[in-house]
Amino acid sequence: MIRSLRSFVAPLAALVALALGCAPARPAAEGPARAPRVLLIAFDGFRHDYVDRPAAVNLRRLAARGVRAERMIPAFPSKTFPNHYTLVTGLTPEHHGIVANVMKDPVLGTFRTSDTLAIWESRWWGGEPIWVTAEQQGVRAASYFWPGSEAVIKGTRPTYWERYDHERPHAARIAQVLEWLAMPEATAPKVITLYFSDTDDAGHNFGPLAPQTDSAIARVDRALGAVLDGIDRLGLRDVVNVLIVADHGMSESSSERLILLDDYLDLATVDVVDWTPVAAIQPRAGETERVYAALKGKHPALEVYRKGEVPARLHFNAHPRITPIVAIAADGWTITDRARAARRPPGVRIGGQHGYDPELPSMGAVFVAAGPGIAQGRTVPAFRNVHVYALMAHLIGLRPAATDGSIDSVRAVLR
Ligand code: AMP
Ligand code: ZN
Ligand code: ZN
């Protein structure tokens, strides 16, 4: 009886609302309609197989009620800024312009991730990050750290954003994100980014297999647990799609696997813009062939390319910021010079590095997701991170910008 009454009253109310020129009201007991949201969380350098390390309990719990990818394939070079920005734009670095963590531009000068003025400079950042897509379609966005989120891009910043602070306690990050989620439906951001660096820090300092890396996995996993508990307390499990991603994996490096550039090249005659494991080399005018001949085929663990001849699958040729010579170290190798190598402490030193060929399993990143738009209890084959933008736009219902990715490539992730 109540049901049939409501089915009669609701269309009537909608008709009245339409006549009055306002949106149809929903029955009070149901509250306002809750649009799906995306919470994109990056664990820097969280290799795909870390999910199976004992400490990753909350991550496995999330995967059990959602989707886990065998791995996510980063963009080349498998570095932090290029890949975080690929994740949110759906563009490869040769198309979005963040071609390295350290790069040069004839007009803008040098970009370094530690240089606040550079990361605030709009002209470094091409493409359209998901928060710009959202804001420009009237949907609010928030960022608790993400490369690009501090710059005004296409005239737009996320409504809420934070200045990057490596030391900011996890608790502060989580509390703010939960505060954003708890805002009233009308003002709450529908796409939120959150970032943790622990696994990258430990991976570099101690290597991917070290106990210190297990501790870092435990710390970010506890952070995830706190976020998920908060979402449940707010009653938002059926509203928030939680996406856990990494920018790249981590490979074990060793002081026994060094490529010494000055064994082949007088370093006073070139500008080595970025060193390892991808050396971006700017020769003097007219000297590209000399430098190419000096390096090509000289070390078995070093691939050397002229700009334009980097293998097509790496998508690393088009952008003006890519140097005339690109040299790529084999997995686990470090490009350096004699002076730097001599400054290292004696004895074999093990650490970790990334930046290598994205197809290497060591560079594979984590992808785990769960939420109202995500399939339940499914493992999907490896996919490239250029598709994550399209996935997020689809989950929130935004019209996506043109990208290098597509929703069709990640349909298996959807419910
Ligand atoms: P990588 O050199 O590729 O290992 O970069 C990792 C480092 O990037 C982290 O340890 C952070 O210090 C830094 N980083 C990550 N996100 C940001 C950001 N949004 N702004 C500035 N620096 C960042
Ligand atoms: Zn990183
Ligand atoms: Zn790193």
Tab-separated table of C-alpha atoms and ligand atoms in Angstrom:
chain	number	residue	atom	x	y	z
A	1	MET	CA	0.000	0.000	0.000
A	2	ILE	CA	2.752	2.443	1.072
A	3	ARG	CA	4.741	1.380	-1.945
A	4	SER	CA	1.971	2.034	-4.390
A	5	LEU	CA	1.211	5.358	-2.730
A	6	ARG	CA	4.813	6.418	-3.096
A	7	SER	CA	4.942	5.302	-6.714
A	8	PHE	CA	2.004	7.608	-7.285
A	9	VAL	CA	3.240	10.564	-5.214
A	10	ALA	CA	6.833	10.566	-6.480
A	11	PRO	CA	6.031	11.193	-10.162
A	12	LEU	CA	3.501	13.795	-9.062
A	13	ALA	CA	6.134	15.554	-6.959
A	14	ALA	CA	8.518	15.401	-9.870
A	15	LEU	CA	5.888	16.929	-12.128
A	16	VAL	CA	5.241	19.740	-9.656
A	17	ALA	CA	8.989	20.318	-9.298
A	18	LEU	CA	9.337	20.410	-13.065
A	19	ALA	CA	6.506	22.900	-13.299
A	20	LEU	CA	8.181	25.072	-10.649
A	21	GLY	CA	11.468	24.879	-12.536
A	22	CYS	CA	13.446	23.039	-9.870
A	23	ALA	CA	14.895	19.549	-9.533
A	24	PRO	CA	12.550	16.825	-8.298
A	25	ALA	CA	12.799	16.302	-4.544
A	26	ARG	CA	13.590	12.828	-3.283
A	27	PRO	CA	11.836	11.345	-0.278
A	28	ALA	CA	13.486	12.761	2.859
A	29	ALA	CA	14.278	9.335	4.305
A	30	GLU	CA	16.575	8.572	1.363
A	31	GLY	CA	18.499	11.853	1.685
A	32	PRO	CA	19.903	13.631	-1.354
A	33	ALA	CA	21.114	11.510	-4.279
A	34	ARG	CA	24.734	10.581	-3.715
A	35	ALA	CA	26.854	10.823	-6.828
A	36	PRO	CA	29.685	8.307	-7.118
A	37	ARG	CA	33.096	9.587	-6.111
A	38	VAL	CA	36.716	8.576	-6.707
A	39	LEU	CA	39.449	8.533	-4.095
A	40	LEU	CA	42.770	8.008	-5.898
A	41	ILE	CA	45.543	6.981	-3.495
A	42	ALA	CA	49.166	6.658	-4.620
A	43	PHE	CA	51.702	4.625	-2.721
A	44	ASP	CA	54.915	5.807	-4.368
A	45	GLY	CA	57.042	2.944	-5.705
A	46	PHE	CA	54.645	0.249	-4.464
A	47	ARG	CA	55.613	-2.628	-6.733
A	48	HIS	CA	52.755	-4.855	-7.897
A	49	ASP	CA	54.001	-7.883	-5.957
A	50	TYR	CA	54.168	-5.996	-2.636
A	51	VAL	CA	50.445	-6.818	-2.353
A	52	ASP	CA	51.521	-10.346	-1.414
A	53	ARG	CA	53.963	-9.257	1.293
A	54	PRO	CA	52.634	-10.141	4.769
A	55	ALA	CA	52.132	-6.507	5.838
A	56	ALA	CA	49.650	-5.604	3.064
A	57	VAL	CA	46.571	-6.883	4.912
A	58	ASN	CA	44.180	-4.008	4.214
A	59	LEU	CA	45.202	-3.906	0.574
A	60	ARG	CA	44.391	-7.603	0.157
A	61	ARG	CA	41.108	-7.071	1.978
A	62	LEU	CA	40.244	-4.270	-0.456
A	63	ALA	CA	41.235	-6.465	-3.421
A	64	ALA	CA	38.995	-9.274	-2.134
A	65	ARG	CA	35.916	-7.063	-2.469
A	66	GLY	CA	37.144	-5.326	-5.608
A	67	VAL	CA	39.663	-5.714	-8.390
A	68	ARG	CA	43.356	-6.370	-8.442
A	69	ALA	CA	45.453	-6.044	-11.595
A	70	GLU	CA	48.250	-8.531	-12.176
A	71	ARG	CA	50.227	-5.322	-12.503
A	72	MET	CA	49.891	-1.830	-13.890
A	73	ILE	CA	52.445	-0.904	-16.530
A	74	PRO	CA	53.874	2.572	-16.032
A	75	ALA	CA	54.769	5.061	-18.722
A	76	PHE	CA	58.363	5.631	-19.769
A	77	PRO	CA	60.433	6.801	-17.964
A	78	SER	CA	59.141	4.931	-14.902
A	79	LYS	CA	59.739	7.933	-12.638
A	80	THR	CA	57.521	9.691	-10.130
A	81	PHE	CA	56.426	12.933	-11.778
A	82	PRO	CA	55.974	11.596	-15.334
A	83	ASN	CA	53.812	8.735	-14.058
A	84	HIS	CA	51.724	10.538	-11.484
A	85	TYR	CA	50.882	13.005	-14.204
A	86	THR	CA	50.120	10.240	-16.711
A	87	LEU	CA	47.732	8.650	-14.197
A	88	VAL	CA	45.677	11.841	-13.894
A	89	THR	CA	45.834	12.970	-17.553
A	90	GLY	CA	45.749	9.697	-19.504
A	91	LEU	CA	48.614	11.028	-21.621
A	92	THR	CA	52.093	9.614	-22.112
A	93	PRO	CA	54.953	11.897	-21.002
A	94	GLU	CA	55.775	12.782	-24.626
A	95	HIS	CA	52.255	14.246	-24.803
A	96	HIS	CA	51.856	15.829	-21.339
A	97	GLY	CA	55.367	17.266	-21.207
A	98	ILE	CA	56.570	16.026	-17.811
A	99	VAL	CA	59.209	13.887	-19.516
A	100	ALA	CA	61.360	13.386	-16.395
A	101	ASN	CA	61.772	14.449	-12.762
A	102	VAL	CA	64.595	16.670	-14.003
A	103	MET	CA	64.272	18.278	-17.436
A	104	LYS	CA	65.063	21.413	-19.388
A	105	ASP	CA	62.967	23.623	-21.590
A	106	PRO	CA	64.392	26.314	-23.872
A	107	VAL	CA	61.940	28.911	-22.505
A	108	LEU	CA	61.246	27.745	-18.944
A	109	GLY	CA	64.734	26.634	-17.910
A	110	THR	CA	65.234	23.683	-15.558
A	111	PHE	CA	62.487	21.670	-13.850
A	112	ARG	CA	63.249	19.858	-10.605
A	113	THR	CA	60.692	18.238	-8.341
A	114	SER	CA	62.245	20.042	-5.359
A	115	ASP	CA	61.834	23.465	-7.010
A	116	THR	CA	58.542	24.957	-5.867
A	117	LEU	CA	58.673	27.756	-8.430
A	118	ALA	CA	58.977	25.187	-11.219
A	119	ILE	CA	56.169	22.952	-9.983
A	120	TRP	CA	53.919	26.005	-9.654
A	121	GLU	CA	54.654	27.121	-13.232
A	122	SER	CA	51.629	26.293	-15.371
A	123	ARG	CA	53.534	26.082	-18.620
A	124	TRP	CA	55.346	22.880	-17.631
A	125	TRP	CA	52.061	21.002	-17.320
A	126	GLY	CA	50.332	19.940	-20.540
A	127	GLY	CA	47.121	17.988	-20.972
A	128	GLU	CA	44.102	18.040	-18.687
A	129	PRO	CA	44.273	16.429	-15.245
A	130	ILE	CA	41.100	14.778	-13.976
A	131	TRP	CA	40.598	17.545	-11.391
A	132	VAL	CA	40.474	20.119	-14.201
A	133	THR	CA	38.002	17.983	-16.157
A	134	ALA	CA	35.880	17.748	-13.003
A	135	GLU	CA	36.013	21.413	-11.966
A	136	GLN	CA	35.276	22.591	-15.503
A	137	GLN	CA	32.162	20.392	-15.537
A	138	GLY	CA	30.982	21.813	-12.209
A	139	VAL	CA	32.246	18.922	-10.095
A	140	ARG	CA	34.513	19.749	-7.175
A	141	ALA	CA	37.917	18.161	-6.775
A	142	ALA	CA	40.449	17.989	-3.945
A	143	SER	CA	44.091	16.971	-3.782
A	144	TYR	CA	46.102	16.005	-0.751
A	145	PHE	CA	49.327	16.031	-2.741
A	146	TRP	CA	49.789	15.037	-6.369
A	147	PRO	CA	52.308	16.235	-8.916
A	148	GLY	CA	50.594	19.019	-10.862
A	149	SER	CA	47.967	19.814	-8.242
A	150	GLU	CA	49.755	23.001	-7.112
A	151	ALA	CA	49.878	24.525	-10.584
A	152	VAL	CA	47.045	26.368	-12.266
A	153	ILE	CA	46.390	24.208	-15.325
A	154	LYS	CA	44.015	25.428	-18.039
A	155	GLY	CA	43.155	28.224	-15.617
A	156	THR	CA	41.982	25.763	-12.972
A	157	ARG	CA	43.134	24.250	-9.668
A	158	PRO	CA	41.328	21.709	-7.507
A	159	THR	CA	38.931	23.531	-5.127
A	160	TYR	CA	40.942	22.099	-2.229
A	161	TRP	CA	44.678	21.449	-2.452
A	162	GLU	CA	47.792	21.311	-0.312
A	163	ARG	CA	51.366	22.462	-0.716
A	164	TYR	CA	53.613	19.406	-0.856
A	165	ASP	CA	55.310	18.526	2.434
A	166	HIS	CA	57.238	15.270	2.500
A	167	GLU	CA	57.137	15.144	6.307
A	168	ARG	CA	53.407	15.733	6.775
A	169	PRO	CA	52.195	12.993	9.179
A	170	HIS	CA	49.912	10.368	7.708
A	171	ALA	CA	47.274	11.142	10.343
A	172	ALA	CA	46.983	14.748	9.129
A	173	ARG	CA	46.570	13.654	5.501
A	174	ILE	CA	43.922	11.083	6.409
A	175	ALA	CA	41.988	13.429	8.700
A	176	GLN	CA	41.735	16.075	5.971
A	177	VAL	CA	40.621	13.591	3.316
A	178	LEU	CA	37.928	12.227	5.652
A	179	GLU	CA	36.832	15.801	6.364
A	180	TRP	CA	36.417	16.383	2.632
A	181	LEU	CA	34.442	13.151	2.324
A	182	ALA	CA	32.215	14.150	5.239
A	183	MET	CA	31.183	17.461	3.637
A	184	PRO	CA	27.564	17.857	2.540
A	185	GLU	CA	26.753	16.202	-0.775
A	186	ALA	CA	26.414	19.540	-2.569
A	187	THR	CA	29.919	20.765	-1.700
A	188	ALA	CA	31.913	17.568	-1.163
A	189	PRO	CA	34.653	16.985	-3.732
A	190	LYS	CA	33.838	14.039	-6.007
A	191	VAL	CA	37.426	13.319	-6.983
A	192	ILE	CA	40.152	13.319	-4.357
A	193	THR	CA	43.845	12.441	-4.611
A	194	LEU	CA	46.051	11.327	-1.721
A	195	TYR	CA	49.755	10.464	-1.726
A	196	PHE	CA	52.232	8.568	0.461
A	197	SER	CA	55.972	8.326	-0.258
A	198	ASP	CA	57.090	5.699	2.306
A	199	THR	CA	57.521	2.707	0.004
A	200	ASP	CA	59.595	4.705	-2.502
A	201	ASP	CA	61.844	6.103	0.228
A	202	ALA	CA	62.503	2.657	1.731
A	203	GLY	CA	62.870	1.025	-1.698
A	204	HIS	CA	65.599	3.507	-2.700
A	205	ASN	CA	67.482	3.330	0.573
A	206	PHE	CA	67.334	-0.396	1.275
A	207	GLY	CA	66.052	-2.153	-1.857
A	208	PRO	CA	62.677	-3.739	-2.646
A	209	LEU	CA	63.343	-6.915	-0.640
A	210	ALA	CA	64.590	-5.279	2.564
A	211	PRO	CA	62.809	-5.553	5.931
A	212	GLN	CA	62.688	-1.730	6.003
A	213	THR	CA	60.549	-1.903	2.863
A	214	ASP	CA	58.216	-4.317	4.660
A	215	SER	CA	57.904	-1.704	7.425
A	216	ALA	CA	57.040	0.943	4.829
A	217	ILE	CA	54.430	-1.383	3.294
A	218	ALA	CA	52.982	-1.815	6.783
A	219	ARG	CA	52.826	1.967	7.337
A	220	VAL	CA	50.991	2.756	4.103
A	221	ASP	CA	48.732	-0.262	4.589
A	222	ARG	CA	47.760	1.031	8.039
A	223	ALA	CA	47.014	4.409	6.429
A	224	LEU	CA	44.742	2.631	3.955
A	225	GLY	CA	43.036	0.826	6.833
A	226	ALA	CA	42.326	4.151	8.541
A	227	VAL	CA	40.906	5.644	5.328
A	228	LEU	CA	38.647	2.624	4.731
A	229	ASP	CA	37.422	2.644	8.351
A	230	GLY	CA	36.641	6.345	7.986
A	231	ILE	CA	34.705	5.761	4.766
A	232	ASP	CA	32.668	3.037	6.495
A	233	ARG	CA	31.991	5.262	9.521
A	234	LEU	CA	30.673	7.944	7.166
A	235	GLY	CA	28.436	5.379	5.476
A	236	LEU	CA	30.110	6.057	2.134
A	237	ARG	CA	31.268	2.574	1.099
A	238	ASP	CA	28.651	2.498	-1.655
A	239	VAL	CA	29.595	5.968	-2.856
A	240	VAL	CA	33.396	6.096	-2.917
A	241	ASN	CA	35.435	4.163	-5.475
A	242	VAL	CA	38.831	3.700	-3.850
A	243	LEU	CA	41.683	3.318	-6.353
A	244	ILE	CA	45.103	2.303	-5.021
A	245	VAL	CA	47.859	2.941	-7.541
A	246	ALA	CA	51.602	3.336	-7.731
A	247	ASP	CA	53.643	5.325	-10.194
A	248	HIS	CA	56.178	2.523	-10.810
A	249	GLY	CA	57.845	-0.463	-9.145
A	250	MET	CA	61.351	-0.814	-7.741
A	251	SER	CA	64.419	-2.726	-8.857
A	252	GLU	CA	67.366	-3.767	-6.732
A	253	SER	CA	70.453	-1.729	-7.563
A	254	SER	CA	74.012	-2.468	-6.552
A	255	SER	CA	77.311	-0.610	-6.475
A	256	GLU	CA	78.586	-3.532	-8.563
A	257	ARG	CA	76.353	-2.602	-11.524
A	258	LEU	CA	77.616	0.822	-12.569
A	259	ILE	CA	77.901	2.297	-16.055
A	260	LEU	CA	80.574	5.018	-15.939
A	261	LEU	CA	79.688	7.543	-18.643
A	262	ASP	CA	83.084	9.233	-18.609
A	263	ASP	CA	84.695	5.981	-19.724
A	264	TYR	CA	83.175	6.748	-23.137
A	265	LEU	CA	82.587	10.480	-23.238
A	266	ASP	CA	84.316	13.675	-22.112
A	267	LEU	CA	81.569	14.966	-19.838
A	268	ALA	CA	82.812	18.535	-20.228
A	269	THR	CA	81.521	18.433	-23.817
A	270	VAL	CA	77.869	17.522	-23.064
A	271	ASP	CA	75.037	18.513	-20.734
A	272	VAL	CA	73.741	15.445	-18.885
A	273	VAL	CA	70.305	16.810	-17.971
A	274	ASP	CA	69.204	13.661	-16.093
A	275	TRP	CA	71.451	10.775	-15.089
A	276	THR	CA	69.954	7.431	-14.222
A	277	PRO	CA	68.607	4.968	-15.183
A	278	VAL	CA	67.684	7.104	-18.182
A	279	ALA	CA	70.461	9.494	-19.159
A	280	ALA	CA	69.107	12.539	-20.995
A	281	ILE	CA	72.080	13.930	-22.869
A	282	GLN	CA	72.207	17.293	-24.622
A	283	PRO	CA	75.275	17.497	-26.889
A	284	ARG	CA	76.687	20.810	-28.122
A	285	ALA	CA	75.287	22.067	-31.412
A	286	GLY	CA	76.260	19.772	-34.278
A	287	GLU	CA	77.741	17.100	-32.025
A	288	THR	CA	74.870	14.631	-31.693
A	289	GLU	CA	76.479	12.110	-34.067
A	290	ARG	CA	79.814	12.263	-32.256
A	291	VAL	CA	78.144	11.612	-28.887
A	292	TYR	CA	75.953	8.867	-30.329
A	293	ALA	CA	78.963	7.084	-31.834
A	294	ALA	CA	80.875	7.411	-28.551
A	295	LEU	CA	78.134	5.656	-26.557
A	296	LYS	CA	76.270	3.339	-28.937
A	297	GLY	CA	77.053	-0.331	-28.338
A	298	LYS	CA	79.840	0.449	-25.867
A	299	HIS	CA	78.362	-1.027	-22.685
A	300	PRO	CA	76.268	-4.224	-22.773
A	301	ALA	CA	73.836	-2.813	-20.175
A	302	LEU	CA	73.256	0.515	-21.950
A	303	GLU	CA	70.870	1.087	-24.862
A	304	VAL	CA	71.536	4.349	-26.695
A	305	TYR	CA	69.072	6.134	-28.983
A	306	ARG	CA	68.914	9.269	-31.030
A	307	LYS	CA	65.785	11.309	-30.398
A	308	GLY	CA	63.099	10.002	-32.729
A	309	GLU	CA	64.537	6.479	-32.687
A	310	VAL	CA	63.487	5.435	-29.189
A	311	PRO	CA	61.365	2.259	-29.636
A	312	ALA	CA	57.761	3.226	-30.439
A	313	ARG	CA	56.371	1.136	-27.561
A	314	LEU	CA	58.081	3.537	-25.119
A	315	HIS	CA	56.230	6.569	-26.593
A	316	PHE	CA	59.206	8.808	-25.964
A	317	ASN	CA	60.044	10.799	-29.067
A	318	ALA	CA	57.666	13.650	-29.719
A	319	HIS	CA	58.236	16.282	-27.025
A	320	PRO	CA	60.734	19.168	-27.438
A	321	ARG	CA	61.961	18.546	-23.855
A	322	ILE	CA	63.300	15.096	-24.835
A	323	THR	CA	67.057	15.437	-25.418
A	324	PRO	CA	68.842	14.496	-28.687
A	325	ILE	CA	70.413	11.437	-27.001
A	326	VAL	CA	68.523	9.086	-24.675
A	327	ALA	CA	70.497	6.272	-22.980
A	328	ILE	CA	68.638	3.610	-20.991
A	329	ALA	CA	70.268	1.311	-18.433
A	330	ALA	CA	69.311	-2.381	-18.179
A	331	ASP	CA	67.330	-3.490	-15.112
A	332	GLY	CA	69.267	-2.918	-11.898
A	333	TRP	CA	72.078	-0.873	-13.493
A	334	THR	CA	73.040	2.690	-12.545
A	335	ILE	CA	74.461	5.328	-14.877
A	336	THR	CA	77.050	7.515	-13.156
A	337	ASP	CA	80.617	8.788	-13.549
A	338	ARG	CA	83.958	7.957	-11.921
A	339	ALA	CA	83.938	10.882	-9.482
A	340	ARG	CA	80.470	10.033	-8.114
A	341	ALA	CA	81.254	6.319	-7.972
A	342	ALA	CA	84.405	7.080	-5.963
A	343	ARG	CA	82.404	9.091	-3.426
A	344	ARG	CA	80.291	6.039	-2.536
A	345	PRO	CA	81.241	4.269	0.681
A	346	PRO	CA	83.394	1.171	0.165
A	347	GLY	CA	81.820	-2.285	-0.028
A	348	VAL	CA	78.841	-3.502	-1.994
A	349	ARG	CA	75.855	-1.246	-1.446
A	350	ILE	CA	72.357	-2.456	-2.216
A	351	GLY	CA	69.504	-0.032	-2.721
A	352	GLY	CA	66.698	0.413	-5.182
A	353	GLN	CA	65.987	2.389	-8.333
A	354	HIS	CA	63.277	2.849	-10.949
A	355	GLY	CA	62.976	4.619	-14.272
A	356	TYR	CA	63.733	1.509	-16.346
A	357	ASP	CA	61.754	-0.018	-19.230
A	358	PRO	CA	58.115	-0.056	-18.036
A	359	GLU	CA	57.543	-3.560	-19.421
A	360	LEU	CA	60.007	-5.044	-16.907
A	361	PRO	CA	58.123	-6.880	-14.128
A	362	SER	CA	60.300	-4.981	-11.617
A	363	MET	CA	58.720	-1.718	-12.799
A	364	GLY	CA	55.143	-3.040	-12.530
A	365	ALA	CA	52.986	-0.917	-10.198
A	366	VAL	CA	50.150	-1.873	-7.881
A	367	PHE	CA	46.526	-1.408	-8.942
A	368	VAL	CA	43.787	-2.390	-6.491
A	369	ALA	CA	40.296	-0.864	-6.501
A	370	ALA	CA	36.923	-1.334	-4.866
A	371	GLY	CA	33.679	0.603	-4.790
A	372	PRO	CA	30.225	0.903	-6.297
A	373	GLY	CA	31.479	1.007	-9.896
A	374	ILE	CA	34.160	-1.652	-9.541
A	375	ALA	CA	33.850	-5.401	-10.196
A	376	GLN	CA	33.949	-7.624	-7.138
A	377	GLY	CA	36.599	-10.238	-6.422
A	378	ARG	CA	38.265	-10.157	-9.821
A	379	THR	CA	41.904	-10.247	-10.924
A	380	VAL	CA	42.445	-8.519	-14.265
A	381	PRO	CA	45.419	-8.809	-16.641
A	382	ALA	CA	48.150	-6.178	-16.691
A	383	PHE	CA	47.162	-2.838	-18.213
A	384	ARG	CA	48.903	0.471	-18.912
A	385	ASN	CA	48.428	3.413	-16.575
A	386	VAL	CA	47.287	5.691	-19.444
A	387	HIS	CA	43.803	4.191	-18.974
A	388	VAL	CA	43.284	5.297	-15.370
A	389	TYR	CA	42.090	8.793	-16.354
A	390	ALA	CA	39.348	7.320	-18.557
A	391	LEU	CA	38.403	4.922	-15.740
A	392	MET	CA	38.040	7.768	-13.247
A	393	ALA	CA	36.048	9.943	-15.652
A	394	HIS	CA	33.722	7.001	-16.300
A	395	LEU	CA	33.245	6.244	-12.588
A	396	ILE	CA	32.299	9.854	-11.799
A	397	GLY	CA	30.330	10.407	-14.997
A	398	LEU	CA	32.545	13.121	-16.493
A	399	ARG	CA	33.025	13.790	-20.192
A	400	PRO	CA	36.674	12.794	-20.681
A	401	ALA	CA	39.226	14.816	-22.610
A	402	ALA	CA	40.977	13.099	-25.521
A	403	THR	CA	43.803	10.917	-24.162
A	404	ASP	CA	46.209	8.102	-25.022
A	405	GLY	CA	44.027	5.703	-23.017
A	406	SER	CA	40.459	4.411	-23.212
A	407	ILE	CA	37.721	3.045	-21.007
A	408	ASP	CA	37.454	0.029	-23.342
A	409	SER	CA	40.930	-1.081	-22.254
A	410	VAL	CA	39.841	-1.339	-18.614
A	411	ARG	CA	36.212	-2.523	-18.893
A	412	ALA	CA	37.214	-5.639	-16.928
A	413	VAL	CA	37.699	-3.392	-13.898
A	414	LEU	CA	34.076	-2.221	-13.999
A	415	ARG	CA	31.148	-3.836	-12.250
B	1	AMP	P1	61.663	9.869	-7.399
B	1	AMP	O1	62.892	10.707	-7.556
B	1	AMP	O2	61.076	9.525	-8.725
B	1	AMP	O3	61.911	8.687	-6.543
B	1	AMP	O4	60.599	10.797	-6.664
B	1	AMP	C1	60.034	10.535	-5.387
B	1	AMP	C2	59.957	11.809	-4.604
B	1	AMP	O5	59.151	12.763	-5.264
B	1	AMP	C3	59.287	11.667	-3.247
B	1	AMP	O6	60.149	11.181	-2.272
B	1	AMP	C4	58.853	13.079	-2.950
B	1	AMP	O7	59.823	13.757	-2.207
B	1	AMP	C5	58.742	13.731	-4.310
B	1	AMP	N1	57.346	14.125	-4.553
B	1	AMP	C6	56.284	13.318	-4.682
B	1	AMP	N2	55.145	14.032	-4.898
B	1	AMP	C7	55.514	15.320	-4.892
B	1	AMP	C8	54.815	16.551	-5.066
B	1	AMP	N3	53.503	16.578	-5.291
B	1	AMP	N4	55.521	17.688	-5.001
B	1	AMP	C9	56.862	17.675	-4.801
B	1	AMP	N5	57.575	16.561	-4.630
B	1	AMP	C10	56.926	15.385	-4.675
B	2	ZN	ZN	57.835	7.369	-7.508
B	3	ZN	ZN	61.669	6.936	-6.363
